[in-house]
PDB file of C-alpha atoms and ligand atoms in Angstrom:
ATOM      1  CA  MET D   1     -42.985  45.760-130.194  1.00  0.00           C
ATOM      2  CA  LEU D   2     -43.873  48.236-127.507  1.00  0.00           C
ATOM      3  CA  ARG D   3     -45.574  50.338-130.111  1.00  0.00           C
ATOM      4  CA  PHE D   4     -47.539  47.327-131.250  1.00  0.00           C
ATOM      5  CA  ALA D   5     -48.582  46.543-127.680  1.00  0.00           C
ATOM      6  CA  VAL D   6     -49.614  50.133-127.127  1.00  0.00           C
ATOM      7  CA  THR D   7     -51.616  50.172-130.341  1.00  0.00           C
ATOM      8  CA  LEU D   8     -53.288  46.899-129.438  1.00  0.00           C
ATOM      9  CA  PHE D   9     -54.121  48.208-126.002  1.00  0.00           C
ATOM     10  CA  ALA D  10     -55.571  51.335-127.549  1.00  0.00           C
ATOM     11  CA  VAL D  11     -57.700  49.273-129.925  1.00  0.00           C
ATOM     12  CA  ILE D  12     -59.014  47.083-127.126  1.00  0.00           C
ATOM     13  CA  THR D  13     -59.811  49.935-124.785  1.00  0.00           C
ATOM     14  CA  SER D  14     -61.331  52.047-127.520  1.00  0.00           C
ATOM     15  CA  SER D  15     -63.649  49.227-128.534  1.00  0.00           C
ATOM     16  CA  THR D  16     -64.710  48.339-125.013  1.00  0.00           C
ATOM     17  CA  CYS D  17     -65.160  51.956-123.943  1.00  0.00           C
ATOM     18  CA  LYS D  18     -66.648  53.033-127.258  1.00  0.00           C
ATOM     19  CA  LYS D  19     -69.904  54.155-125.725  1.00  0.00           C
ATOM     20  CA  TYR D  20     -68.206  56.670-123.499  1.00  0.00           C
ATOM     21  CA  SER D  21     -65.424  58.005-125.671  1.00  0.00           C
ATOM     22  CA  CYS D  22     -65.089  61.290-127.455  1.00  0.00           C
ATOM     23  CA  LEU D  23     -64.278  62.191-131.034  1.00  0.00           C
ATOM     24  CA  GLU D  24     -60.582  62.418-131.778  1.00  0.00           C
ATOM     25  CA  GLY D  25     -60.330  66.095-132.694  1.00  0.00           C
ATOM     26  CA  GLU D  26     -57.546  68.343-131.459  1.00  0.00           C
ATOM     27  CA  THR D  27     -59.588  69.827-128.618  1.00  0.00           C
ATOM     28  CA  HIS D  28     -61.379  66.660-127.542  1.00  0.00           C
ATOM     29  CA  LYS D  29     -60.726  64.867-124.276  1.00  0.00           C
ATOM     30  CA  LEU D  30     -60.229  61.114-124.296  1.00  0.00           C
ATOM     31  CA  LYS D  31     -63.357  60.565-122.279  1.00  0.00           C
ATOM     32  CA  PRO D  32     -66.238  62.825-121.253  1.00  0.00           C
ATOM     33  CA  SER D  33     -66.277  64.097-117.668  1.00  0.00           C
ATOM     34  CA  PRO D  34     -68.059  66.851-115.732  1.00  0.00           C
ATOM     35  CA  GLU D  35     -67.030  70.471-116.419  1.00  0.00           C
ATOM     36  CA  PRO D  36     -68.774  72.590-113.809  1.00  0.00           C
ATOM     37  CA  ASN D  37     -67.071  75.830-114.853  1.00  0.00           C
ATOM     38  CA  MET D  38     -68.149  76.068-118.462  1.00  0.00           C
ATOM     39  CA  GLN D  39     -69.068  79.534-119.718  1.00  0.00           C
ATOM     40  CA  GLU D  40     -70.844  78.236-122.810  1.00  0.00           C
ATOM     41  CA  CYS D  41     -72.075  74.837-124.017  1.00  0.00           C
ATOM     42  CA  THR D  42     -73.490  74.268-120.520  1.00  0.00           C
ATOM     43  CA  LEU D  43     -75.941  71.748-121.983  1.00  0.00           C
ATOM     44  CA  TYR D  44     -72.996  69.356-121.744  1.00  0.00           C
ATOM     45  CA  SER D  45     -71.511  70.406-118.403  1.00  0.00           C
ATOM     46  CA  GLU D  46     -72.486  67.167-116.628  1.00  0.00           C
ATOM     47  CA  SER D  47     -70.558  65.115-119.128  1.00  0.00           C
ATOM     48  CA  SER D  48     -68.382  66.953-121.588  1.00  0.00           C
ATOM     49  CA  CYS D  49     -65.843  66.097-124.253  1.00  0.00           C
ATOM     50  CA  CYS D  50     -64.385  69.604-124.172  1.00  0.00           C
ATOM     51  CA  TYR D  51     -62.569  71.322-121.326  1.00  0.00           C
ATOM     52  CA  ALA D  52     -64.256  74.332-119.767  1.00  0.00           C
ATOM     53  CA  ASN D  53     -61.450  76.552-121.067  1.00  0.00           C
ATOM     54  CA  PHE D  54     -62.402  75.728-124.651  1.00  0.00           C
ATOM     55  CA  THR D  55     -65.725  77.475-124.154  1.00  0.00           C
ATOM     56  CA  GLU D  56     -64.042  80.774-123.258  1.00  0.00           C
ATOM     57  CA  GLN D  57     -63.643  81.397-126.982  1.00  0.00           C
ATOM     58  CA  LEU D  58     -67.408  81.213-127.396  1.00  0.00           C
ATOM     59  CA  ALA D  59     -68.293  83.303-124.378  1.00  0.00           C
ATOM     60  CA  HIS D  60     -67.891  86.773-125.851  1.00  0.00           C
ATOM     61  CA  SER D  61     -70.185  87.943-128.599  1.00  0.00           C
ATOM     62  CA  PRO D  62     -69.292  88.552-131.348  1.00  0.00           C
ATOM     63  CA  VAL D  63     -67.290  85.366-131.639  1.00  0.00           C
ATOM     64  CA  ILE D  64     -64.404  86.235-133.952  1.00  0.00           C
ATOM     65  CA  LYS D  65     -62.707  82.886-134.300  1.00  0.00           C
ATOM     66  CA  ILE D  66     -62.389  79.425-132.836  1.00  0.00           C
ATOM     67  CA  ASN D  67     -58.735  78.535-132.847  1.00  0.00           C
ATOM     68  CA  ASN D  68     -57.647  79.677-136.320  1.00  0.00           C
ATOM     69  CA  SER D  69     -61.015  79.433-137.915  1.00  0.00           C
ATOM     70  CA  TYR D  70     -62.548  82.873-138.413  1.00  0.00           C
ATOM     71  CA  TRP D  71     -66.325  83.191-138.200  1.00  0.00           C
ATOM     72  CA  ASN D  72     -66.497  86.756-139.518  1.00  0.00           C
ATOM     73  CA  ARG D  73     -65.109  86.448-143.040  1.00  0.00           C
ATOM     74  CA  CYS D  74     -68.283  87.948-144.479  1.00  0.00           C
ATOM     75  CA  GLY D  75     -68.858  90.341-141.613  1.00  0.00           C
ATOM     76  CA  GLN D  76     -69.951  89.705-138.073  1.00  0.00           C
ATOM     77  CA  LEU D  77     -72.720  87.140-137.782  1.00  0.00           C
ATOM     78  CA  SER D  78     -75.997  88.439-136.405  1.00  0.00           C
ATOM     79  CA  LYS D  79     -76.614  87.447-132.796  1.00  0.00           C
ATOM     80  CA  SER D  80     -79.379  84.995-133.726  1.00  0.00           C
ATOM     81  CA  CYS D  81     -77.234  83.330-136.384  1.00  0.00           C
ATOM     82  CA  GLU D  82     -74.238  83.244-134.072  1.00  0.00           C
ATOM     83  CA  ASP D  83     -76.319  81.477-131.427  1.00  0.00           C
ATOM     84  CA  PHE D  84     -77.117  78.629-133.819  1.00  0.00           C
ATOM     85  CA  THR D  85     -73.541  78.378-135.021  1.00  0.00           C
ATOM     86  CA  LYS D  86     -72.483  78.114-131.373  1.00  0.00           C
ATOM     87  CA  LYS D  87     -74.931  75.296-130.716  1.00  0.00           C
ATOM     88  CA  ILE D  88     -73.355  73.297-133.534  1.00  0.00           C
ATOM     89  CA  GLU D  89     -69.826  74.083-132.345  1.00  0.00           C
ATOM     90  CA  CYS D  90     -70.766  73.053-128.796  1.00  0.00           C
ATOM     91  CA  PHE D  91     -72.277  69.784-129.987  1.00  0.00           C
ATOM     92  CA  TYR D  92     -69.234  68.912-132.049  1.00  0.00           C
ATOM     93  CA  ARG D  93     -66.669  69.878-129.425  1.00  0.00           C
ATOM     94  CA  CYS D  94     -68.425  69.005-126.179  1.00  0.00           C
ATOM     95  CA  SER D  95     -71.297  66.538-126.585  1.00  0.00           C
ATOM     96  CA  PRO D  96     -70.517  63.180-124.968  1.00  0.00           C
ATOM     97  CA  HIS D  97     -72.791  61.573-127.575  1.00  0.00           C
ATOM     98  CA  ALA D  98     -71.238  62.975-130.735  1.00  0.00           C
ATOM     99  CA  ALA D  99     -68.910  59.975-130.975  1.00  0.00           C
ATOM    100  CA  HIS D 100     -71.946  57.775-131.529  1.00  0.00           C
ATOM    101  CA  TRP D 101     -71.953  59.207-135.052  1.00  0.00           C
ATOM    102  CA  ILE D 102     -68.194  59.097-135.548  1.00  0.00           C
ATOM    103  CA  HIS D 103     -67.116  59.208-139.194  1.00  0.00           C
ATOM    104  CA  PRO D 104     -65.767  55.771-140.176  1.00  0.00           C
ATOM    105  CA  ASN D 105     -62.804  57.194-142.109  1.00  0.00           C
ATOM    106  CA  TYR D 106     -62.082  60.278-140.095  1.00  0.00           C
ATOM    107  CA  THR D 107     -62.303  59.912-136.325  1.00  0.00           C
ATOM    108  CA  ALA D 108     -62.283  63.648-135.686  1.00  0.00           C
ATOM    109  CA  GLY D 109     -65.479  63.930-137.712  1.00  0.00           C
ATOM    110  CA  ILE D 110     -69.133  62.996-137.463  1.00  0.00           C
ATOM    111  CA  GLN D 111     -71.526  61.637-140.028  1.00  0.00           C
ATOM    112  CA  SER D 112     -75.313  61.809-140.448  1.00  0.00           C
ATOM    113  CA  VAL D 113     -76.202  63.118-137.003  1.00  0.00           C
ATOM    114  CA  PRO D 114     -80.019  63.386-137.156  1.00  0.00           C
ATOM    115  CA  LEU D 115     -81.192  66.973-136.712  1.00  0.00           C
ATOM    116  CA  CYS D 116     -84.831  67.986-136.333  1.00  0.00           C
ATOM    117  CA  GLN D 117     -86.450  69.682-139.321  1.00  0.00           C
ATOM    118  CA  SER D 118     -87.707  72.478-137.078  1.00  0.00           C
ATOM    119  CA  PHE D 119     -84.187  73.119-135.778  1.00  0.00           C
ATOM    120  CA  CYS D 120     -82.825  73.440-139.313  1.00  0.00           C
ATOM    121  CA  ASP D 121     -85.685  75.685-140.388  1.00  0.00           C
ATOM    122  CA  ASP D 122     -85.222  77.955-137.363  1.00  0.00           C
ATOM    123  CA  TRP D 123     -81.475  78.070-137.965  1.00  0.00           C
ATOM    124  CA  TYR D 124     -82.020  79.044-141.605  1.00  0.00           C
ATOM    125  CA  GLU D 125     -84.470  81.733-140.584  1.00  0.00           C
ATOM    126  CA  ALA D 126     -81.950  83.056-138.033  1.00  0.00           C
ATOM    127  CA  CYS D 127     -79.144  83.289-140.600  1.00  0.00           C
ATOM    128  CA  LYS D 128     -80.962  84.203-143.761  1.00  0.00           C
ATOM    129  CA  ASP D 129     -79.792  87.827-143.708  1.00  0.00           C
ATOM    130  CA  ASP D 130     -76.198  86.909-142.859  1.00  0.00           C
ATOM    131  CA  SER D 131     -73.598  86.241-145.507  1.00  0.00           C
ATOM    132  CA  ALA D 132     -71.196  83.428-146.272  1.00  0.00           C
ATOM    133  CA  CYS D 133     -68.546  82.728-148.902  1.00  0.00           C
ATOM    134  CA  VAL D 134     -68.447  78.952-148.508  1.00  0.00           C
ATOM    135  CA  ARG D 135     -71.197  76.419-148.940  1.00  0.00           C
ATOM    136  CA  ASN D 136     -69.302  73.669-147.120  1.00  0.00           C
ATOM    137  CA  TRP D 137     -67.610  75.155-144.058  1.00  0.00           C
ATOM    138  CA  LEU D 138     -65.289  72.178-143.698  1.00  0.00           C
ATOM    139  CA  MET D 139     -64.013  71.976-147.266  1.00  0.00           C
ATOM    140  CA  ASP D 140     -64.498  75.170-149.245  1.00  0.00           C
ATOM    141  CA  TRP D 141     -62.094  77.564-147.502  1.00  0.00           C
ATOM    142  CA  GLU D 142     -58.681  78.477-148.693  1.00  0.00           C
ATOM    143  CA  TRP D 143     -56.350  77.648-145.802  1.00  0.00           C
ATOM    144  CA  ASP D 144     -53.046  79.547-145.552  1.00  0.00           C
ATOM    145  CA  GLU D 145     -49.759  78.135-144.197  1.00  0.00           C
ATOM    146  CA  SER D 146     -50.665  79.022-140.627  1.00  0.00           C
ATOM    147  CA  GLY D 147     -53.995  77.219-140.886  1.00  0.00           C
ATOM    148  CA  VAL D 148     -56.132  80.350-141.126  1.00  0.00           C
ATOM    149  CA  ASN D 149     -59.266  80.260-143.283  1.00  0.00           C
ATOM    150  CA  HIS D 150     -59.915  82.716-146.138  1.00  0.00           C
ATOM    151  CA  CYS D 151     -62.737  83.170-148.622  1.00  0.00           C
ATOM    152  CA  LYS D 152     -62.197  81.916-152.158  1.00  0.00           C
ATOM    153  CA  ASN D 153     -65.479  83.288-153.416  1.00  0.00           C
ATOM    154  CA  GLU D 154     -67.668  86.312-152.914  1.00  0.00           C
ATOM    155  CA  CYS D 155     -69.855  86.672-149.869  1.00  0.00           C
ATOM    156  CA  ILE D 156     -73.520  86.068-150.609  1.00  0.00           C
ATOM    157  CA  PRO D 157     -76.555  85.858-148.319  1.00  0.00           C
ATOM    158  CA  TYR D 158     -77.265  82.495-146.689  1.00  0.00           C
ATOM    159  CA  SER D 159     -80.623  82.602-148.454  1.00  0.00           C
ATOM    160  CA  GLU D 160     -78.776  82.477-151.796  1.00  0.00           C
ATOM    161  CA  MET D 161     -76.165  79.983-150.646  1.00  0.00           C
ATOM    162  CA  TYR D 162     -78.736  77.493-149.362  1.00  0.00           C
ATOM    163  CA  VAL D 163     -82.203  76.768-150.729  1.00  0.00           C
ATOM    164  CA  ASN D 164     -83.767  76.075-147.340  1.00  0.00           C
ATOM    165  CA  GLY D 165     -83.030  74.749-143.854  1.00  0.00           C
ATOM    166  CA  THR D 166     -82.685  71.172-145.064  1.00  0.00           C
ATOM    167  CA  ASP D 167     -80.192  72.147-147.724  1.00  0.00           C
ATOM    168  CA  MET D 168     -78.225  74.205-145.200  1.00  0.00           C
ATOM    169  CA  CYS D 169     -78.099  71.491-142.506  1.00  0.00           C
ATOM    170  CA  GLN D 170     -77.079  68.832-145.017  1.00  0.00           C
ATOM    171  CA  SER D 171     -74.368  70.794-146.786  1.00  0.00           C
ATOM    172  CA  MET D 172     -72.865  73.360-144.424  1.00  0.00           C
ATOM    173  CA  TRP D 173     -70.842  70.788-142.460  1.00  0.00           C
ATOM    174  CA  GLY D 174     -70.370  68.259-145.237  1.00  0.00           C
ATOM    175  CA  GLU D 175     -71.850  64.888-144.324  1.00  0.00           C
ATOM    176  CA  SER D 176     -71.961  65.672-140.611  1.00  0.00           C
ATOM    177  CA  PHE D 177     -75.707  66.210-140.324  1.00  0.00           C
ATOM    178  CA  LYS D 178     -78.876  64.973-141.939  1.00  0.00           C
ATOM    179  CA  VAL D 179     -82.424  66.101-141.389  1.00  0.00           C
ATOM    180  CA  SER D 180     -84.452  63.421-139.631  1.00  0.00           C
ATOM    181  CA  GLU D 181     -87.814  62.223-140.875  1.00  0.00           C
ATOM    182  CA  SER D 182     -88.886  61.966-137.263  1.00  0.00           C
ATOM    183  CA  SER D 183     -89.860  65.042-135.306  1.00  0.00           C
ATOM    184  CA  CYS D 184     -88.839  63.373-132.047  1.00  0.00           C
ATOM    185  CA  LEU D 185     -85.898  61.068-132.682  1.00  0.00           C
ATOM    186  CA  CYS D 186     -83.693  63.960-133.682  1.00  0.00           C
ATOM    187  CA  LEU D 187     -81.459  66.539-132.038  1.00  0.00           C
ATOM    188  CA  GLN D 188     -82.181  70.219-131.604  1.00  0.00           C
ATOM    189  CA  MET D 189     -79.309  71.121-129.286  1.00  0.00           C
ATOM    190  CA  ASN D 190     -81.393  71.716-126.186  1.00  0.00           C
ATOM    191  CA  LYS D 191     -82.547  69.748-123.133  1.00  0.00           C
ATOM    192  CA  LYS D 192     -85.019  67.745-125.172  1.00  0.00           C
ATOM    193  CA  ASP D 193     -82.058  65.998-126.769  1.00  0.00           C
ATOM    194  CA  MET D 194     -81.727  63.798-123.676  1.00  0.00           C
ATOM    195  CA  MET D 195     -85.026  62.159-124.592  1.00  0.00           C
ATOM    196  CA  ALA D 196     -84.127  61.613-128.214  1.00  0.00           C
ATOM    197  CA  ILE D 197     -80.633  60.391-127.325  1.00  0.00           C
ATOM    198  CA  LYS D 198     -82.073  57.653-125.142  1.00  0.00           C
ATOM    199  CA  TYR D 199     -83.874  56.170-128.125  1.00  0.00           C
ATOM    200  CA  LEU D 200     -81.265  57.004-130.737  1.00  0.00           C
ATOM    201  CA  LEU D 201     -78.589  55.135-128.804  1.00  0.00           C
ATOM    202  CA  SER D 202     -80.771  52.106-128.125  1.00  0.00           C
ATOM    203  CA  GLU D 203     -79.761  48.890-129.801  1.00  0.00           C
ATOM    204  CA  SER D 204     -82.767  48.472-132.032  1.00  0.00           C
ATOM    205  CA  SER D 205     -82.140  51.784-133.758  1.00  0.00           C
ATOM    206  CA  GLU D 206     -78.566  50.715-134.353  1.00  0.00           C
ATOM    207  CA  GLU D 207     -79.626  47.613-136.259  1.00  0.00           C
ATOM    208  CA  SER D 208     -81.962  49.309-138.685  1.00  0.00           C
ATOM    209  CA  SER D 209     -81.179  52.721-140.053  1.00  0.00           C
ATOM    210  CA  SER D 210     -84.834  53.659-140.056  1.00  0.00           C
ATOM    211  CA  VAL D 211     -86.216  53.935-136.575  1.00  0.00           C
ATOM    212  CA  SER D 212     -89.144  51.715-135.698  1.00  0.00           C
ATOM    213  CA  SER D 213     -92.580  53.209-135.305  1.00  0.00           C
ATOM    214  CA  SER D 214     -92.905  51.926-131.751  1.00  0.00           C
ATOM    215  CA  GLU D 215     -89.808  53.883-130.800  1.00  0.00           C
ATOM    216  CA  GLU D 216     -91.214  56.913-132.554  1.00  0.00           C
ATOM    217  CA  ARG D 217     -94.409  56.594-130.517  1.00  0.00           C
ATOM    218  CA  ALA D 218     -92.545  56.024-127.274  1.00  0.00           C
ATOM    219  CA  CYS D 219     -90.409  59.064-127.966  1.00  0.00           C
ATOM    220  CA  GLN D 220     -93.398  61.270-128.782  1.00  0.00           C
ATOM    221  CA  LYS D 221     -95.081  60.187-125.551  1.00  0.00           C
ATOM    222  CA  LYS D 222     -92.002  60.988-123.497  1.00  0.00           C
ATOM    223  CA  LEU D 223     -91.645  64.359-125.171  1.00  0.00           C
ATOM    224  CA  LEU D 224     -95.241  65.266-124.447  1.00  0.00           C
ATOM    225  CA  LYS D 225     -94.777  64.339-120.796  1.00  0.00           C
ATOM    226  CA  PHE D 226     -91.594  66.393-120.645  1.00  0.00           C
ATOM    227  CA  GLU D 227     -93.309  69.421-122.126  1.00  0.00           C
ATOM    228  CA  LYS D 228     -96.207  69.133-119.674  1.00  0.00           C
ATOM    229  CA  LEU D 229     -93.775  68.914-116.786  1.00  0.00           C
ATOM    230  CA  LYS D 230     -91.955  71.995-118.009  1.00  0.00           C
ATOM    231  CA  GLU D 231     -95.219  73.884-118.356  1.00  0.00           C
ATOM    232  CA  GLU D 232     -96.125  73.092-114.775  1.00  0.00           C
ATOM    233  CA  GLU D 233     -92.720  74.252-113.651  1.00  0.00           C
ATOM    234  CA  GLY D 234     -93.160  77.308-115.815  1.00  0.00           C
ATOM    235  CA  GLY D 235     -89.674  76.603-117.105  1.00  0.00           C
ATOM    236  CA  GLU D 236     -88.122  77.202-120.478  1.00  0.00           C
ATOM    237  CA  THR D 237     -88.016  74.260-122.827  1.00  0.00           C
ATOM    238  CA  ARG D 238     -86.026  75.838-125.616  1.00  0.00           C
TER     239      ARG D 238
HETATM  240  C1  LIG X   1     -57.446  73.660-120.922  1.00  0.00           C
HETATM  241  O1  LIG X   1     -57.525  72.896-119.745  1.00  0.00           O
HETATM  242  C2  LIG X   1     -56.933  71.612-119.850  1.00  0.00           C
HETATM  243  C3  LIG X   1     -57.217  70.824-118.576  1.00  0.00           C
HETATM  244  O2  LIG X   1     -57.324  71.634-117.461  1.00  0.00           O
HETATM  245  C4  LIG X   1     -55.450  71.743-120.142  1.00  0.00           C
HETATM  246  O3  LIG X   1     -54.883  70.459-120.299  1.00  0.00           O
HETATM  247  C5  LIG X   1     -55.272  72.537-121.442  1.00  0.00           C
HETATM  248  O4  LIG X   1     -53.914  72.749-121.686  1.00  0.00           O
HETATM  249  C6  LIG X   1     -55.986  73.864-121.353  1.00  0.00           C
HETATM  250  N1  LIG X   1     -55.920  74.500-122.661  1.00  0.00           N
HETATM  251  C7  LIG X   1     -55.684  75.793-122.806  1.00  0.00           C
HETATM  252  C8  LIG X   1     -55.654  76.293-124.213  1.00  0.00           C
HETATM  253  O5  LIG X   1     -55.518  76.541-121.865  1.00  0.00           O
HETATM  254  C1  LIG X   2     -56.777  74.653-131.052  1.00  0.00           C
HETATM  255  O1  LIG X   2     -56.784  74.911-129.668  1.00  0.00           O
HETATM  256  C2  LIG X   2     -56.361  73.837-128.857  1.00  0.00           C
HETATM  257  C3  LIG X   2     -56.442  74.249-127.408  1.00  0.00           C
HETATM  258  O2  LIG X   2     -57.594  74.980-127.153  1.00  0.00           O
HETATM  259  C4  LIG X   2     -54.935  73.452-129.224  1.00  0.00           C
HETATM  260  O3  LIG X   2     -54.572  72.322-128.473  1.00  0.00           O
HETATM  261  C5  LIG X   2     -54.869  73.152-130.716  1.00  0.00           C
HETATM  262  O4  LIG X   2     -53.545  72.876-131.090  1.00  0.00           O
HETATM  263  C6  LIG X   2     -55.388  74.315-131.515  1.00  0.00           C
HETATM  264  N1  LIG X   2     -55.371  73.993-132.921  1.00  0.00           N
HETATM  265  C7  LIG X   2     -54.960  74.836-133.847  1.00  0.00           C
HETATM  266  C8  LIG X   2     -55.025  74.363-135.254  1.00  0.00           C
HETATM  267  O5  LIG X   2     -54.573  75.947-133.572  1.00  0.00           O
HETATM  268  C1  LIG X   3     -64.431  55.406-146.362  1.00  0.00           C
HETATM  269  O1  LIG X   3     -63.356  55.060-147.190  1.00  0.00           O
HETATM  270  C2  LIG X   3     -63.636  53.996-148.088  1.00  0.00           C
HETATM  271  C3  LIG X   3     -62.360  53.621-148.799  1.00  0.00           C
HETATM  272  O2  LIG X   3     -61.698  54.737-149.275  1.00  0.00           O
HETATM  273  C4  LIG X   3     -64.756  54.440-149.042  1.00  0.00           C
HETATM  274  O3  LIG X   3     -65.057  53.405-149.943  1.00  0.00           O
HETATM  275  C5  LIG X   3     -65.978  54.808-148.241  1.00  0.00           C
HETATM  276  O4  LIG X   3     -66.975  55.310-149.095  1.00  0.00           O
HETATM  277  C6  LIG X   3     -65.621  55.840-147.185  1.00  0.00           C
HETATM  278  N1  LIG X   3     -66.789  56.022-146.328  1.00  0.00           N
HETATM  279  C7  LIG X   3     -67.333  57.199-146.122  1.00  0.00           C
HETATM  280  C8  LIG X   3     -68.535  57.199-145.271  1.00  0.00           C
HETATM  281  O5  LIG X   3     -66.887  58.240-146.575  1.00  0.00           O
HETATM  282  C1  LIG X   4     -85.651  72.197-149.626  1.00  0.00           C
HETATM  283  O1  LIG X   4     -85.120  72.311-150.908  1.00  0.00           O
HETATM  284  C2  LIG X   4     -84.921  71.084-151.558  1.00  0.00           C
HETATM  285  C3  LIG X   4     -84.165  71.340-152.854  1.00  0.00           C
HETATM  286  O2  LIG X   4     -84.785  72.288-153.642  1.00  0.00           O
HETATM  287  C4  LIG X   4     -86.277  70.441-151.809  1.00  0.00           C
HETATM  288  O3  LIG X   4     -86.119  69.206-152.452  1.00  0.00           O
HETATM  289  C5  LIG X   4     -86.941  70.230-150.453  1.00  0.00           C
HETATM  290  O4  LIG X   4     -88.259  69.731-150.634  1.00  0.00           O
HETATM  291  C6  LIG X   4     -87.010  71.527-149.665  1.00  0.00           C
HETATM  292  N1  LIG X   4     -87.435  71.190-148.318  1.00  0.00           N
HETATM  293  C7  LIG X   4     -88.369  71.866-147.670  1.00  0.00           C
HETATM  294  C8  LIG X   4     -88.686  71.395-146.301  1.00  0.00           C
HETATM  295  O5  LIG X   4     -88.951  72.816-148.160  1.00  0.00           O
END
């Protein structure tokens, strides 16, 4: 009975607090909160689903492994490729918005997070001379008893593993990401995401899977303004 009450309570709170909750992975917090002492993933430091100590593993290049998952099975990733891989890891572990795209059957996972075409193309370019032995980094490993990942197949260059950036983004992490048709209502794992997120989380985009053209226009306008502002500040936008 107590267990039932607890479960019911959990269901009620998780549905009412849905907007603010985190994914249910092993490193995720229950709710996002500020993490002023993050070493990496600082894009999310104001509201983070990971603890600052999680990011210690990402702070030293080359990153060898995250928990038991080794990144260097086909040799050390190049710095540029590692940087992109980190951005994805940070989004998954730390973004307070990742849970918006929670996988319906697997609450530690995400599904169809819209990435920008340019982000995927740049990522592909950054990794094309690196090698990999798995096409799907969630599914294709051989996992040993202690949960450590090993290659089942030969290492081949990313450029052979994936046809292009779209193919890479849409297969490397299973169903987690899709490439957006919009160049604005999509994520690129930098400060511009705040603009896109505002529209992506709005109710109208929840009702229809394709985003309306007025939202697209509004987003483009906002982005332009943001870029102008950054230019005046002389700040970095990427
Ligand atoms: C990270 O920090 C959190 C909160 O401060 C703590 O609960 C957790 O045990 C820490 N994890 C590790 C691996 O140190
Ligand atoms: C991964 O690390 C977190 C703490 O950082 C720990 O709680 C969790 O059990 C670890 N998972 C595995 C599979 O080692
Ligand atoms: C979730 O599981 C159901 C039942 O097994 C299946 O029909 C559905 O396709 C799954 N959804 C996704 C997105 O994988
Ligand atoms: C990427 O490759 C796929 C599969 O060959 C192709 O359909 C798609 O048009 C390509 N995309 C780009 C942007 O080149």
